[in-house]
Coordinates of C-alpha atoms in Angstrom, one line a residue:
X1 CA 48.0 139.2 100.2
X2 CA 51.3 139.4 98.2
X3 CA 51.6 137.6 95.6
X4 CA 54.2 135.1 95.0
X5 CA 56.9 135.2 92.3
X6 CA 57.2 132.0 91.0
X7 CA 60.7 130.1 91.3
X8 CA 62.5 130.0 88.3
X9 CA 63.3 125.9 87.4
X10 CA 65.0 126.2 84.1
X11 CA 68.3 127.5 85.5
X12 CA 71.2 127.3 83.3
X13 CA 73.3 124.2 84.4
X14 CA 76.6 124.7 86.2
X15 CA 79.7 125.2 83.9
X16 CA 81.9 121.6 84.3
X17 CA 85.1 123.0 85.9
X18 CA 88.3 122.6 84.5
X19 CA 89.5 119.8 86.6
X20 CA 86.1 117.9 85.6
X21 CA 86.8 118.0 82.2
X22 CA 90.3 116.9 82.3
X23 CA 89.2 114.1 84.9
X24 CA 86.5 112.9 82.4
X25 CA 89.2 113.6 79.9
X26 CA 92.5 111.4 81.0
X27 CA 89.0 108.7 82.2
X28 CA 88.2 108.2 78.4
X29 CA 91.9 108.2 77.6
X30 CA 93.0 105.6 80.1
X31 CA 89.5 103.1 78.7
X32 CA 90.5 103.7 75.4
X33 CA 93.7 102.4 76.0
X34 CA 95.8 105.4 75.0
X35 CA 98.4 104.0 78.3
X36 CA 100.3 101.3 79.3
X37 CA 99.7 99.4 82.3
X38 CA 102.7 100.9 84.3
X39 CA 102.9 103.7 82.0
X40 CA 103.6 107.2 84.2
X41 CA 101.3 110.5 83.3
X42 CA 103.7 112.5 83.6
X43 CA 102.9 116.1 84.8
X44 CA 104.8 118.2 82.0
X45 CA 104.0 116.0 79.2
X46 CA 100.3 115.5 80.7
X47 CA 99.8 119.5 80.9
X48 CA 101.4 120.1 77.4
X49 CA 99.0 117.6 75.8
X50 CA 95.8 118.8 77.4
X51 CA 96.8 122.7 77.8
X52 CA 96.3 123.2 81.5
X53 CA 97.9 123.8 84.6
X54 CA 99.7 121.3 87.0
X55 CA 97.6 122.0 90.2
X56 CA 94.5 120.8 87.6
X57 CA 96.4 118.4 86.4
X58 CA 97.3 116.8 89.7
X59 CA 93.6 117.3 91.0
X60 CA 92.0 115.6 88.5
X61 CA 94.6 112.6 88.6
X62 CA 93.6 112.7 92.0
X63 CA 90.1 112.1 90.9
X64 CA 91.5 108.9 89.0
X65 CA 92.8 107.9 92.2
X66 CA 90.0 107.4 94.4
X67 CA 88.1 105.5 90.9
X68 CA 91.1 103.0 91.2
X69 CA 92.1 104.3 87.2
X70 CA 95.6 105.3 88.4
X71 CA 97.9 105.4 91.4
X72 CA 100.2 107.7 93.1
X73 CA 103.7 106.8 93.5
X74 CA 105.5 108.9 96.3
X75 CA 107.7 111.2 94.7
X76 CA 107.1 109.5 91.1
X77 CA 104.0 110.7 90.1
X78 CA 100.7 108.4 89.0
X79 CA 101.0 105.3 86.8
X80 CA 98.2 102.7 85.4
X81 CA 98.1 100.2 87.3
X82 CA 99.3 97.3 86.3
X83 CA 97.7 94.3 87.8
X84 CA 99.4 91.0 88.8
X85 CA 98.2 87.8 88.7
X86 CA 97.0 87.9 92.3
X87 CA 95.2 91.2 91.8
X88 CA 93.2 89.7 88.5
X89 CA 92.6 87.2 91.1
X90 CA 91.3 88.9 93.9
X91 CA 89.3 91.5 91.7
X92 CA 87.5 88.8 89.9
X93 CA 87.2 86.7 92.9
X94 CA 85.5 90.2 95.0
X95 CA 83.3 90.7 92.2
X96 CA 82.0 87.1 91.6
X97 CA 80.9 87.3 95.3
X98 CA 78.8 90.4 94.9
X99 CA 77.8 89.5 91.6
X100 CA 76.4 86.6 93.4
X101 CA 74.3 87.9 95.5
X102 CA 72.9 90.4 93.1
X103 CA 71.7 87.2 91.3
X104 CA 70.0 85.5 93.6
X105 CA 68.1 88.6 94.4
X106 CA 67.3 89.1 90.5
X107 CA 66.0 85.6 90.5
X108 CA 63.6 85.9 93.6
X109 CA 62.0 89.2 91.4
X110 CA 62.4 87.7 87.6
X111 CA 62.6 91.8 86.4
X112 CA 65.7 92.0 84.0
X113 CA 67.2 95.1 84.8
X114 CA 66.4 97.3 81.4
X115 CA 69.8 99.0 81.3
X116 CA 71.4 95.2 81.0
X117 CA 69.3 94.8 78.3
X118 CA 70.2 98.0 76.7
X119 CA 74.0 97.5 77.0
X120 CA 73.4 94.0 75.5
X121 CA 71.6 96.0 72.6
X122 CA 75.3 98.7 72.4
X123 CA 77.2 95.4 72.3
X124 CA 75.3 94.3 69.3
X125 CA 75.5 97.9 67.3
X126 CA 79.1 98.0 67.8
X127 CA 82.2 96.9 66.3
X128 CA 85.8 96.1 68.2
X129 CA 87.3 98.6 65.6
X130 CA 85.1 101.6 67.3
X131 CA 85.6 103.5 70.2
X132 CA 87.3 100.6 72.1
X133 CA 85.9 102.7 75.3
X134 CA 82.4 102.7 73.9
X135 CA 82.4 98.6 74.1
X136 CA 84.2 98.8 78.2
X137 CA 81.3 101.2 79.3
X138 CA 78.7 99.1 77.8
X139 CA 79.9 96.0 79.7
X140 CA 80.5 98.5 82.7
X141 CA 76.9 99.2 81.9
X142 CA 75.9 95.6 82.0
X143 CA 77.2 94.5 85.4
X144 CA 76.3 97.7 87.0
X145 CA 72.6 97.4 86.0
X146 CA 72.8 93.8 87.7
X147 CA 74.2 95.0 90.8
X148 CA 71.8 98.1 91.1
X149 CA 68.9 95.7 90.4
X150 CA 69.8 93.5 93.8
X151 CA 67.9 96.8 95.3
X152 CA 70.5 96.9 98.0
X153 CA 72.5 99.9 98.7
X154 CA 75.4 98.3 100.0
X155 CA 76.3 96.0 97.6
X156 CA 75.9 98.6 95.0
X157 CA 78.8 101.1 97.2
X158 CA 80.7 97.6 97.6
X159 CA 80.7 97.7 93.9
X160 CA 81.1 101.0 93.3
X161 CA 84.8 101.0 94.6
X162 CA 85.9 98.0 92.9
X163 CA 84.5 99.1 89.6
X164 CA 87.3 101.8 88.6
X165 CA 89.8 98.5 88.5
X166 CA 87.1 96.2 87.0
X167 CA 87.0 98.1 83.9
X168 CA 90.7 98.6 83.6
X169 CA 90.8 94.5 83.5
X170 CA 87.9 94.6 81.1
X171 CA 90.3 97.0 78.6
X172 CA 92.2 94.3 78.3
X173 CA 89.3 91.8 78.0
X174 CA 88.0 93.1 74.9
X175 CA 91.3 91.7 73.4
X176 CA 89.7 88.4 73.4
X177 CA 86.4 88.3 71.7
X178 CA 86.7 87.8 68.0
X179 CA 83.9 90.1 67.4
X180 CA 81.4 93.1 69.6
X181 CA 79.1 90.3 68.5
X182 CA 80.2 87.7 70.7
X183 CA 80.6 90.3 73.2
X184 CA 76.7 90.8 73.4
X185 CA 75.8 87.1 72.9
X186 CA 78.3 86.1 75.9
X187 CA 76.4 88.6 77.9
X188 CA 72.7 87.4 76.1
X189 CA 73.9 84.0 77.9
X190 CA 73.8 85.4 81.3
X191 CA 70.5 87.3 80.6
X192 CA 68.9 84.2 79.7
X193 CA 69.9 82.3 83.0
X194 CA 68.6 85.0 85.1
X195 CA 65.4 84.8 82.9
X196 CA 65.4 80.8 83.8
X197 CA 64.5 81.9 87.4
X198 CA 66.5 79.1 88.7
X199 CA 70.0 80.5 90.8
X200 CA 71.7 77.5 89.8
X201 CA 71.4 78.2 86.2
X202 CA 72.1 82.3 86.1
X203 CA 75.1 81.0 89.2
X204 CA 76.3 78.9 86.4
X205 CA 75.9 81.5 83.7
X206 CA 77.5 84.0 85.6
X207 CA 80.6 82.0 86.8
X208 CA 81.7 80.6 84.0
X209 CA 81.6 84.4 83.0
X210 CA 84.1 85.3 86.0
X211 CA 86.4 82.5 85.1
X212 CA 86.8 82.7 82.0
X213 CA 88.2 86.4 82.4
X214 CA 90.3 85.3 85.0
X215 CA 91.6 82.9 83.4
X216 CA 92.2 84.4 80.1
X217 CA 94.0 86.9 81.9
X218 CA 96.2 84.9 83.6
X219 CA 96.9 83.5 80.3
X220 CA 98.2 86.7 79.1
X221 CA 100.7 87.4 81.0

């Protein structure tokens, strides 16, 4: 009998294509707040600055599209969205609902979802004067760990196509904590109602956490 030759498993990864490095690129740029809310990307300046071509230029803002980090204006180009106050509205409102029912399955299990905890932990180590993105991923990191711990599929695509606009609100959230440090105790608050194992208590938590960034920014504009 012939013998087998083995498979190889340590392949060499696949190089990251052009347009996935510019869309991971003008993702960091948009989080970091490098644009205005209504600000254009304009394709000449956009191609100039990152030393690429239009067509990848235009496929990767593409990208951006379908995350909800920018829109496409016929015959304008793409902007950053800039949300009124009935957007914040519904946005918040969408994602206190799913939020919701990721809690109450948290509750029924009582396991904290470790990558909460670890964003908690980023939160803490931080400082607003860093990466400003650094501080939106970790609360990105937070609520995503929540909804993924719900163990349904659904509510975690649900999420999933909200969460481009989510984190474009919470850019502009991180204006109003003092410190990173009450960042990660705000979000200690809602880790310790879930931990109560009582819904009404982490329901609580959780929307006095939703209002208050609605509300604050209403306030703003």
């Amino acid at each position: 009998m012939k013998q087998v030759q083995a498979i190889e498993t340590n392949a060499e990864p696949f190089p990251v294509s052009a347009v996935e490095a510019l869309t991971h690129h003008l993702r960091g740029r948009i989080l970091s707040g490098d644009f205005q809310p209504g600000e254009f990307l304009r394709d000449a300046r956009m191609c100039e600055e990152h030393s690429t071509s239009r067509h990848t230029f235009r496929t990767a803002a593409q990208v951006l599209v379908t995350q909800g980090l920018l829109r496409q204006i016929p015959n304008r180009g793409f902007v950053l969205p800039e949300f009124g106050p009935d957007d914040i509205v519904d946005i918040t409102r969408v994602r206190g609902a799913i939020e919701g029912e990721a809690i109450r399955l948290i509750v029924l299990t009582g396991v904290i979802p470790p990558l909460a905890l670890k964003a908690v932990a980023v939160m803490h180590a931080s400082t607003l004067s860093s990466d400003r993105s650094a501080l939106v991923t970790a609360d990105r990191d937070f609520h995503r760990a929540i909804v993924a711990a719900s163990g349904s599929a659904r509510l975690e695509r649900t999420y999933s196509g909200l969460e481009g606009e989510i984190e474009l609100l919470l850019v502009q959230r991180q204006d109003f904590y003092g410190t990173a440090e009450e960042m990660a105790l705000e979000h200690e608050r809602l880790i310790n109602g879930l931990r109560s194992r009582h819904y009404d208590t982490a329901r609580e938590a959780f929307k006095e956490h939703w209002e208050d960034l609605q509300i604050k920014l209403l306030d703003q504009r």
